Coordinates of C-alpha atoms and ligand atoms in Angstrom, one line a residue:
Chain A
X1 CA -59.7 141.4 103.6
X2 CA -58.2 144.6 105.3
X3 CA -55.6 142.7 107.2
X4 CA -53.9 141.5 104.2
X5 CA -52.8 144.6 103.5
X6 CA -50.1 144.4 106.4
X7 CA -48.7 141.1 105.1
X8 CA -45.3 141.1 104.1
X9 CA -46.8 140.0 100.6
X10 CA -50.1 141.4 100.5
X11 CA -50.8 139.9 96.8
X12 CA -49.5 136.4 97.8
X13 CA -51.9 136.4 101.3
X14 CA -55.1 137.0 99.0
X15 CA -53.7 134.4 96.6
X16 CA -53.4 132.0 99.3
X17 CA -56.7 133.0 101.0
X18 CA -58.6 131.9 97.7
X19 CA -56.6 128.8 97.1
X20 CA -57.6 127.7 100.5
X21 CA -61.3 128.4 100.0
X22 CA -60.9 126.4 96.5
X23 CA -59.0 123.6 99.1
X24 CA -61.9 122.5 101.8
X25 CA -64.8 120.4 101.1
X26 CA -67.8 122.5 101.8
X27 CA -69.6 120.0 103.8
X28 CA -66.6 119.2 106.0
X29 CA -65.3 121.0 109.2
X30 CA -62.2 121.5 109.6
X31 CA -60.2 121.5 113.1
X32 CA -56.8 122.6 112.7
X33 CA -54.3 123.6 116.1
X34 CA -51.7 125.8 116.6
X35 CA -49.5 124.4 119.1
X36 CA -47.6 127.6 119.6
X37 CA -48.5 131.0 121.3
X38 CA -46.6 132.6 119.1
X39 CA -49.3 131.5 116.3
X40 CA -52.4 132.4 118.4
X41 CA -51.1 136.1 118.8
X42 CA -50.3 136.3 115.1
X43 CA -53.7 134.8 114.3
X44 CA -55.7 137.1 116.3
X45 CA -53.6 140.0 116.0
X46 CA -53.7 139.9 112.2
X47 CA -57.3 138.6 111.7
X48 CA -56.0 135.3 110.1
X49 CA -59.3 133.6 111.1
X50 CA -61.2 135.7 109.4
X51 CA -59.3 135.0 106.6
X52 CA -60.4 131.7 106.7
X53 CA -63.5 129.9 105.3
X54 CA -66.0 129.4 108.1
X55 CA -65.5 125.5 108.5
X56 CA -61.5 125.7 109.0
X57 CA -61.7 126.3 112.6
X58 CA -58.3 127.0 114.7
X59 CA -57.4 125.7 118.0
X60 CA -55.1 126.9 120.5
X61 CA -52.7 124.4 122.0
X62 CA -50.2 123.8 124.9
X63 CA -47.1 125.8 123.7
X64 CA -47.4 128.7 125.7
X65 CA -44.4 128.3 128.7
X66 CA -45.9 130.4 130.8
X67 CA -49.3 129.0 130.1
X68 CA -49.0 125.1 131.3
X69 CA -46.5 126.2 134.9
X70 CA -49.4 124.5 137.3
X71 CA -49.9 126.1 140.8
X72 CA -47.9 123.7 142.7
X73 CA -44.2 125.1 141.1
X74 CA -45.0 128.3 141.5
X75 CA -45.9 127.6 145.2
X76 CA -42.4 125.5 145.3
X77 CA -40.6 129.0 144.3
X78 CA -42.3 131.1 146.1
X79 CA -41.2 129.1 149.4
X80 CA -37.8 129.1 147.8
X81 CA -37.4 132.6 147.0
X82 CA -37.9 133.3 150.8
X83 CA -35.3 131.2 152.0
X84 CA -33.0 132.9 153.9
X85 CA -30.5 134.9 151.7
X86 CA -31.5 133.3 148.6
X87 CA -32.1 135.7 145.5
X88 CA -35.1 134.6 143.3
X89 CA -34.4 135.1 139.3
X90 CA -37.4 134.3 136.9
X91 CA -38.6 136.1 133.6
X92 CA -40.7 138.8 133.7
X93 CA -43.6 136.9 132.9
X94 CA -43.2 134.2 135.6
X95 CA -43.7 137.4 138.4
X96 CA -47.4 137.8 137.5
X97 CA -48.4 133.6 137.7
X98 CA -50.8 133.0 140.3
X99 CA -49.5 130.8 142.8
X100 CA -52.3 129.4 145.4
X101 CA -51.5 132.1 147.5
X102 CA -50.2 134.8 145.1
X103 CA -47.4 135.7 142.8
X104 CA -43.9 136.1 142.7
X105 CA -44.5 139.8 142.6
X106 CA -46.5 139.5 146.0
X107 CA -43.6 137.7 147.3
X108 CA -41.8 140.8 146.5
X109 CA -43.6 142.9 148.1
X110 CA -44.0 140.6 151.2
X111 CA -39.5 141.0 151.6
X112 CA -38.7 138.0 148.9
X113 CA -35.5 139.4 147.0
X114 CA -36.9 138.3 143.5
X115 CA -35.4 139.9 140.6
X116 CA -36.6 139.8 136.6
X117 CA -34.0 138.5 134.8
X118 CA -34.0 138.5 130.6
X119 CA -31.2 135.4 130.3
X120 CA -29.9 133.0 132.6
X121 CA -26.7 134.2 132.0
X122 CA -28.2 137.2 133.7
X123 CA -28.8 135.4 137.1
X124 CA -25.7 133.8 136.7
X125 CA -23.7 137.1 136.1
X126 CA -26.1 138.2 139.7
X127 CA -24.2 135.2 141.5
X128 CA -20.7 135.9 140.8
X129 CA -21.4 139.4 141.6
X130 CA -23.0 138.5 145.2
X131 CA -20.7 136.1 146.4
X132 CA -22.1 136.0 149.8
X133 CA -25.7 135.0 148.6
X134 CA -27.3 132.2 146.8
X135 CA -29.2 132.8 143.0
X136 CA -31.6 130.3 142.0
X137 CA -33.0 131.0 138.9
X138 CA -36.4 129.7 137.9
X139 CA -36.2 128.1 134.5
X140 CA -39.0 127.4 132.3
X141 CA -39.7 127.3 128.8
X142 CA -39.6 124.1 126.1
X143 CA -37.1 122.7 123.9
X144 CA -36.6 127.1 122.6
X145 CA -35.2 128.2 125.4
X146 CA -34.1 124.4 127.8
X147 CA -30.2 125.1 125.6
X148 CA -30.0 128.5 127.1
X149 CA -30.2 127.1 130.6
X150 CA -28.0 124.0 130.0
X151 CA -25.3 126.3 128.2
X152 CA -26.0 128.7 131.6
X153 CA -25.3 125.9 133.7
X154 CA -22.5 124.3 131.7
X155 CA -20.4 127.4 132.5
X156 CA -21.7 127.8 136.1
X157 CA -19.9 124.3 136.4
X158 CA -16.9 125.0 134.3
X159 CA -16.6 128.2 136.3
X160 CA -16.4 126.8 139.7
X161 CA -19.3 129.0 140.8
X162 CA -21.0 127.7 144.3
X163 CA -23.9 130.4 144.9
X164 CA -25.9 129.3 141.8
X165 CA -28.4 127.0 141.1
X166 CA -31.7 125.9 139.3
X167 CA -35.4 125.1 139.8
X168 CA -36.0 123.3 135.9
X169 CA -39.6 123.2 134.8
X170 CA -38.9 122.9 131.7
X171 CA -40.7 120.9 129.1
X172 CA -40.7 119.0 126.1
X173 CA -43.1 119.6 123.5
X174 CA -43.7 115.8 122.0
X175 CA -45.4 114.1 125.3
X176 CA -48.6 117.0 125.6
X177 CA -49.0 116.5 121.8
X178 CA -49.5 112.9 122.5
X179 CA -51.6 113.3 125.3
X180 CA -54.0 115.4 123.2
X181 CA -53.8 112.7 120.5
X182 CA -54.8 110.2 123.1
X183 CA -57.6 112.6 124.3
X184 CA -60.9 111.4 123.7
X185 CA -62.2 115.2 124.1
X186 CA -60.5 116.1 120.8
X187 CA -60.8 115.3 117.2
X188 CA -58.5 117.2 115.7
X189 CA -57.9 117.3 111.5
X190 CA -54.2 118.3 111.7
X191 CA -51.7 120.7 113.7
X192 CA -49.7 123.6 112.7
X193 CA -46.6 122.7 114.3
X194 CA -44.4 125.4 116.4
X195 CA -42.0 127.4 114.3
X196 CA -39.1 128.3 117.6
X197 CA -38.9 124.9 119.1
X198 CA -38.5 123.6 115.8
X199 CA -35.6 125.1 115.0
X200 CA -33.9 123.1 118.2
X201 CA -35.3 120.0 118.1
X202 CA -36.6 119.9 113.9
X203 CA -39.0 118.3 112.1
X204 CA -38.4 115.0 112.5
X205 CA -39.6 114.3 116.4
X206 CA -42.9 115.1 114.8
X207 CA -43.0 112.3 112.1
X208 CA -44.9 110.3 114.8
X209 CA -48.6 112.2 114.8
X210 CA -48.5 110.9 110.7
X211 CA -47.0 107.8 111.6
X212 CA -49.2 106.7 114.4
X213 CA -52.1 109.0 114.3
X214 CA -53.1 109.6 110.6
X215 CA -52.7 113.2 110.7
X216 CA -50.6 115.9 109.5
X217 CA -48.6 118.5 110.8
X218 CA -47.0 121.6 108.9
X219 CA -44.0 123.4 111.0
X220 CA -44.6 127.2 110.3
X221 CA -43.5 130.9 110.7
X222 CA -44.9 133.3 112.3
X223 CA -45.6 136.0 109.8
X224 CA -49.6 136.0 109.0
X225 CA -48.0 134.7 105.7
X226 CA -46.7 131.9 106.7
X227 CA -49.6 131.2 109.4
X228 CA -51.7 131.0 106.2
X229 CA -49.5 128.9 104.2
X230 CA -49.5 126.3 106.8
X231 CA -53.2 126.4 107.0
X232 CA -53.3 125.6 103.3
X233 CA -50.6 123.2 103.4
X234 CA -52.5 120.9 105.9
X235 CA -55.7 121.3 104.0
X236 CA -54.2 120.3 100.5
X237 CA -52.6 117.4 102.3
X238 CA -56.1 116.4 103.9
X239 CA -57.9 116.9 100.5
X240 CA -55.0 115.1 98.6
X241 CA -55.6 112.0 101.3
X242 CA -52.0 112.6 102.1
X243 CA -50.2 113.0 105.9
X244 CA -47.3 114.1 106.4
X245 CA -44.6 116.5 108.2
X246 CA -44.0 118.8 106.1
X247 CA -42.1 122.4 106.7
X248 CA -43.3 125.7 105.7
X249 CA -40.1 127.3 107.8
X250 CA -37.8 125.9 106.5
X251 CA -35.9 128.9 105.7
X252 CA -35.1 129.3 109.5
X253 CA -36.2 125.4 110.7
X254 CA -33.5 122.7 109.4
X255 CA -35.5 119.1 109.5
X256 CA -33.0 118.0 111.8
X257 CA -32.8 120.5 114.3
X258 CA -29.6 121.9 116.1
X259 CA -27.6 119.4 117.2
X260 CA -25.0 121.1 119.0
X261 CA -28.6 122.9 121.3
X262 CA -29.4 118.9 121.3
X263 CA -26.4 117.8 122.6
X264 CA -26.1 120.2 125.6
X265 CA -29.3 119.6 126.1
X266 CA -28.9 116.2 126.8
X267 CA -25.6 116.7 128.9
X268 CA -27.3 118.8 131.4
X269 CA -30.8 117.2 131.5
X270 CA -32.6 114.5 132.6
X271 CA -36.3 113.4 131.5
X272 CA -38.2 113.4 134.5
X273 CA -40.8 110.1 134.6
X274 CA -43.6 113.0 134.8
X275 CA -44.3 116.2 135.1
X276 CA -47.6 118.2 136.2
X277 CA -48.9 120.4 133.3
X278 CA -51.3 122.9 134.7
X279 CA -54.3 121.7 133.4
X280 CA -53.6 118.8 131.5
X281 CA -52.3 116.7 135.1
X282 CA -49.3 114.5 135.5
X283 CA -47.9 113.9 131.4
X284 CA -45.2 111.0 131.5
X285 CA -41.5 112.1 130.5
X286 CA -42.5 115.6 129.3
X287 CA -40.4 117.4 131.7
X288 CA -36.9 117.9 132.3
X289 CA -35.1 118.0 135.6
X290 CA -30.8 118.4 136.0
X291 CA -28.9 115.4 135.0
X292 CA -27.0 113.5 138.1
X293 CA -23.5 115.1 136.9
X294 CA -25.4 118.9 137.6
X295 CA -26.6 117.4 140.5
X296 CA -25.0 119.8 142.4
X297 CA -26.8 123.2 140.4
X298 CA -30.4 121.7 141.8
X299 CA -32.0 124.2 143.6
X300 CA -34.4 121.1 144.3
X301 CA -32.1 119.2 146.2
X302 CA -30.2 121.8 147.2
X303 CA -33.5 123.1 149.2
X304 CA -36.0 120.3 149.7
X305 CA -38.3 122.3 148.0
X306 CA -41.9 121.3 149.8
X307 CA -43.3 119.8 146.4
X308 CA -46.4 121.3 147.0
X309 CA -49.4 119.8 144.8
X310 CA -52.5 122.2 144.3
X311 CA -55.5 121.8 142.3
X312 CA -56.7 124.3 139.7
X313 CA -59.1 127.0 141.1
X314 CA -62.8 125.8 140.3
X315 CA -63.4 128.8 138.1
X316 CA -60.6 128.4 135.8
X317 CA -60.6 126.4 132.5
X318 CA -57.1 126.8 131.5
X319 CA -56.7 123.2 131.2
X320 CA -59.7 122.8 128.3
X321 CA -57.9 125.9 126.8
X322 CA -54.6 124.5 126.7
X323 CA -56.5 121.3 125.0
X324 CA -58.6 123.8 122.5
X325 CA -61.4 122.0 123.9
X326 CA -63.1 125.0 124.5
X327 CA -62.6 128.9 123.2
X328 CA -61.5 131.3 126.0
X329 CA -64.5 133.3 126.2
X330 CA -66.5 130.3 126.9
X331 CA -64.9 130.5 130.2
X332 CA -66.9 131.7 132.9
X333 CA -64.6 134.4 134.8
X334 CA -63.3 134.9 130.8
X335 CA -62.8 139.3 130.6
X336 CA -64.8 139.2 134.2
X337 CA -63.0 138.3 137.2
X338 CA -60.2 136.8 135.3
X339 CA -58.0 139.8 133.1
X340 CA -54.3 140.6 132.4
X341 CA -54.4 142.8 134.8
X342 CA -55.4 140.7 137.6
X343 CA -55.1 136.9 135.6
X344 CA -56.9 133.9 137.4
X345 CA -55.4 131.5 135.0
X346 CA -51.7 131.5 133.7
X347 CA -53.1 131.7 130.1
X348 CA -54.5 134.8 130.7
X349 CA -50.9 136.4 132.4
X350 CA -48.1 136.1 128.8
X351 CA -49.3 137.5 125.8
X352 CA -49.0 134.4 123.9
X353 CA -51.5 132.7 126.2
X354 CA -54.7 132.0 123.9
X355 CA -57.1 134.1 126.9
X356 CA -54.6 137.2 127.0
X357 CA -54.9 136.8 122.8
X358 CA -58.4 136.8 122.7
X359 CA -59.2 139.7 125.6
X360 CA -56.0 141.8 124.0
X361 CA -57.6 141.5 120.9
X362 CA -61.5 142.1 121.4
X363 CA -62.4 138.4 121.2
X364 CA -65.0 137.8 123.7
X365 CA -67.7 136.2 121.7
X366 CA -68.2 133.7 118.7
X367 CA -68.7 136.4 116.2
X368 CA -66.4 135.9 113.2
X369 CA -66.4 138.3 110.3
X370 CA -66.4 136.3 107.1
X371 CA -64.8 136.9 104.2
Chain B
X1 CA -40.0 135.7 126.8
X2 CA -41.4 133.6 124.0
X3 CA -39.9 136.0 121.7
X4 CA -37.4 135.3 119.2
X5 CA -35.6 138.8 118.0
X6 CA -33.3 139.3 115.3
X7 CA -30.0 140.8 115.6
X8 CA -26.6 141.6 113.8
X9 CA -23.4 140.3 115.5
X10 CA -20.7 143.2 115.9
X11 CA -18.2 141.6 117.0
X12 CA -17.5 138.5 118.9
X13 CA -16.1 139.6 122.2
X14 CA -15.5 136.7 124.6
X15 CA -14.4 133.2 122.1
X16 CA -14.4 131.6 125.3
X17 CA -17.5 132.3 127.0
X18 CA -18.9 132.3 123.2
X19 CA -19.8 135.8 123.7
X20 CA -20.6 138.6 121.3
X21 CA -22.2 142.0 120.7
X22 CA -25.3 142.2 118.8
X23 CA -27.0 145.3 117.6
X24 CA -31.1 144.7 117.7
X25 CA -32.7 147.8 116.7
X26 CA -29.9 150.4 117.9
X27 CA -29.3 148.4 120.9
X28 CA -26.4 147.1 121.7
X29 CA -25.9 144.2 124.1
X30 CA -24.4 141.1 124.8
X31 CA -25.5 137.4 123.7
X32 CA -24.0 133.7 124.0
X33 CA -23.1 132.5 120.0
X34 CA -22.7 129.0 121.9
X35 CA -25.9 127.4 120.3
X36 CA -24.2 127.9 116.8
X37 CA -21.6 126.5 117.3
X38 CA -21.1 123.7 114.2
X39 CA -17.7 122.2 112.0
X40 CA -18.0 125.5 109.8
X41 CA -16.8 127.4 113.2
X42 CA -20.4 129.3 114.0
X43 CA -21.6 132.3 113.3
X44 CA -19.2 135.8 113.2
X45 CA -19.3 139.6 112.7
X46 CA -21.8 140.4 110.2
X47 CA -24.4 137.3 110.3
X48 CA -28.0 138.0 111.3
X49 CA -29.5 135.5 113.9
X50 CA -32.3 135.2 116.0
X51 CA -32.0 135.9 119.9
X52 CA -33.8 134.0 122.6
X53 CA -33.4 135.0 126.5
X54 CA -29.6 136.0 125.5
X55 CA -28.9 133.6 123.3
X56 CA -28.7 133.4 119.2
X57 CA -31.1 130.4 118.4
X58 CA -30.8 130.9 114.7
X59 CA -29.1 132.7 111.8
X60 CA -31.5 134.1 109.3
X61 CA -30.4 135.9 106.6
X62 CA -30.6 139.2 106.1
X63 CA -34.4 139.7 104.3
X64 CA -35.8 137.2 106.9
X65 CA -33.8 139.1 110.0
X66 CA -35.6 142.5 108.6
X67 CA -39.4 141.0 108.1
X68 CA -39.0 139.8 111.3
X69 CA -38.5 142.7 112.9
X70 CA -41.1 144.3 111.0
X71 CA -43.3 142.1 112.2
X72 CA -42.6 142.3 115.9
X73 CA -42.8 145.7 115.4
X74 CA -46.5 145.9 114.4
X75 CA -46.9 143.9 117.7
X76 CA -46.2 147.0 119.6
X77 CA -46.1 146.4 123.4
X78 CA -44.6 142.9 123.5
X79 CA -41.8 143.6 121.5
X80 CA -41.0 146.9 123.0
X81 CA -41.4 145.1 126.3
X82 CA -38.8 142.7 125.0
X83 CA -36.3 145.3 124.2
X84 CA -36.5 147.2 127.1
X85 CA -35.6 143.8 129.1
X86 CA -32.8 143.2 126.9
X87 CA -31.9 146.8 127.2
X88 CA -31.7 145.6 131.2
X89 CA -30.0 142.7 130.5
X90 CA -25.6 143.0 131.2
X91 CA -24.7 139.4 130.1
X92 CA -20.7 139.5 130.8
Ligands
SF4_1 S1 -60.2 133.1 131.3 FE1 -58.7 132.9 132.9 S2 -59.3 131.2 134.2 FE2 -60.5 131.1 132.3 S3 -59.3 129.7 131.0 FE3 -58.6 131.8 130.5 S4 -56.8 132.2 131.9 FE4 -57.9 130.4 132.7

């Protein structure tokens, strides 16, 4: 167990370890996902699953942001950062997406003026000091970082300022959980629920997969600590016959959520009646455009953006990824073609992508060191 | 981008705009407070919260603020990465 070592408790991760061992029925396998990337990173940078007994098997799930951005919207900003005059704004990690035909960054090069941005309030602060130009800024992200854009845009508006406006892609995190509920591909035992969103939109939105699907759902941290707790905390529910939502961070995740993030939220948003997840196709009323009253800040309308639809490339499997149907080396171009340096597949471009996780950290085969 | 970093609030700066320093790590910079905004008046000078693309999502207390950041730093690149774009960043 050398990873425990690192844990903020090392003592309390082995106790844990061997409660969960004492916790699953040895005949049984166990499927449990992370919905977060924050979680995969933690899980492969801290050897979590070979903490784990050999029939508690984690899969990854749809919560990176960069991860689920399909083709087609990255197309619809690249023709938008090369409108005349406009400056592009993304996050870093949006510049390395492949596009059908390339990246943000290769728009760059080709003369787009795109600029990496940390906060929206950065882009915004680029309008006001460019006057004569217009800032779109590229939003993604779920329910963690949708406040930051609506609080963005609430004082673009408040502000008066003209020269600013959005392309939203961002998304919700309830609908893809469905869909993967309603999948047929997956059986899955129970989810460790994502520790960031949660502390915007809480527990409760969640209270559904027991309700209507039978299975639980722990909202965790993202110390290898809390990773394991969760794991345990699903598995004493499953062996207790119990299912519930239960909340392992709650010393940073109130069960409601934040109401006054909620509220904004739903001031400067709009559900959209579907949005296209890369991989996972069209997911009803999972993504968010700008309500009618920010009409006005919708780089959508503001542009007729051409709305460009683009299948997958053959070779990728991000979408079975981003369903945990299949492990990222299983992939074919998996550490070959497709790399961080040179991704083929978005969840191989942030970090917290489950194919970056893997390659970063040496995975590229089913060996597992057990315990 | 997915990160979440923990942070000290200096002072609040703008009460406006909802602005206020933060010092993450020996960096000082600028973040919205707006997202904690609640009846007991929000967060102020000395709380620890949690900052997301420029904006406190959380306050943490103090033990949680410093395990966190020990854990982001044994993630090495990513969170240095993060830092160095906040570094960048001029929020105003
Ligand atoms: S290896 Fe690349 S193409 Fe294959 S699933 Fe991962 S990111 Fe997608």
């Amino acid at each position: 167990m050398k990873f425990v070592d690192e844990f903020r408790d090392a003592e309390l991760g082995r106790a844990v370890a061997a409660e969960i061992l004492a916790a699953v029925e040895p005949g049984r396998h166990y499927k449990l996902m992370e919905v977060c990337g924050g979680h995969t990173h933690s899980i492969y940078k801290y050897g979590i699953d070979d903490l784990l007994p050999a029939n508690v098997e984690l899969v990854h799930g749809p919560g990176c942001p960069v991860c689920v951005i399909p083709m087609g919207r990255v197309d619809d900003g690249i023709a938008l950062a090369h409108e005349p005059g406009v400056i592009f704004t993304c996050f870093g990690d949006m510049l390395r997406v492949p596009g059908s035909a390339g990246t943000l960054l290769d728009a760059k090069a080709a003369g787009a003026d795109v600029r990496m941005v940390y906060s929206p309030l950065d882009a915004l602060r680029i309008a006001k000091a460019n006057p004569g130009r217009q800032v779109v800024f590229f939003a993604i992200g779920f329910e963690t970082t949708a406040p930051s854009t609506a609080l963005t845009l609430k004082r673009a508006k408040a502000e008066g300022v003209t020269n600013f406006s959005c392309m939203c892609n961002h998304v919700t995190i309830v609908p893809p959980l469905r869909a993967l509920l309603d999948s047929p591909d997956l059986r899955l035992d129970g989810f460790v629920g994502p520790g960031h969103v949660s502390t915007v939109v809480g527990a409760r939105p969640f209270e559904f997969i027991p309700a209507e699907y039978g299975k639980p759902i722990v909202v965790a941290g993202f110390e290898p600590l809390d990773v394991l707790q969760a794991v345990h905390m699903l598995l004493r529910q499953l062996s207790e016959g119990r299912c519930e939502v239960e909340n392992q961070y709650s010393r940073v995740v109130p069960y409601e959520g934040n109401l006054r993030a909620l509220e904004v939220m739903a001031e400067v948003f709009a559900l959209r009646p579907h949005f296209e997840w890369r991989g996972l196709g069209f997911i009803s009323q999972s993504g968010l455009r700008l309500s009618d009253a920010y009409a006005d800040f919708d780089a959508e309308l503001r542009y007729g953006v051409p709305g460009v639809r683009v299948a997958d490339p053959k070779a990728c499997q991000c979408g079975e990824v981003l369903k945990g149907v299949i492990k990222p080396w299983e992939c074919k171009v998996f550490g070959t073609a497709c790399r961080p340096e040179r991704p083929i597949g978005t969840c191989m471009v942030s970090s917290e992508g489950a194919c970056a996780a893997y390659y970063n950290y040496g995975r590229f085969a089913r060996e597992r060191e057990l315990v | 981008m997915c990160l979440a970093i923990p942070g000290r609030i200096v002072e609040v700066i703008d009460e406006a705009n909802r602005l206020a320093k933060v010092d993450v790590a020996g960096v000082r910079r600028t973040v919205n407070i707006g997202l904690l905004d609640g009846e007991d008046g929000g967060v102020a000078a000395g709380d620890w919260v949690l900052i997301h693309v420029g904006f406190a999502i959380s306050q943490v207390d103090e033990e949680e603020a410093i395990a966190t950041r020990r854990l982001l730093e044994q993630m090495g690149v990513e969170y240095e990465q993060e830092l160095a774009e906040l570094k960048a960043s001029a929020i105003e």
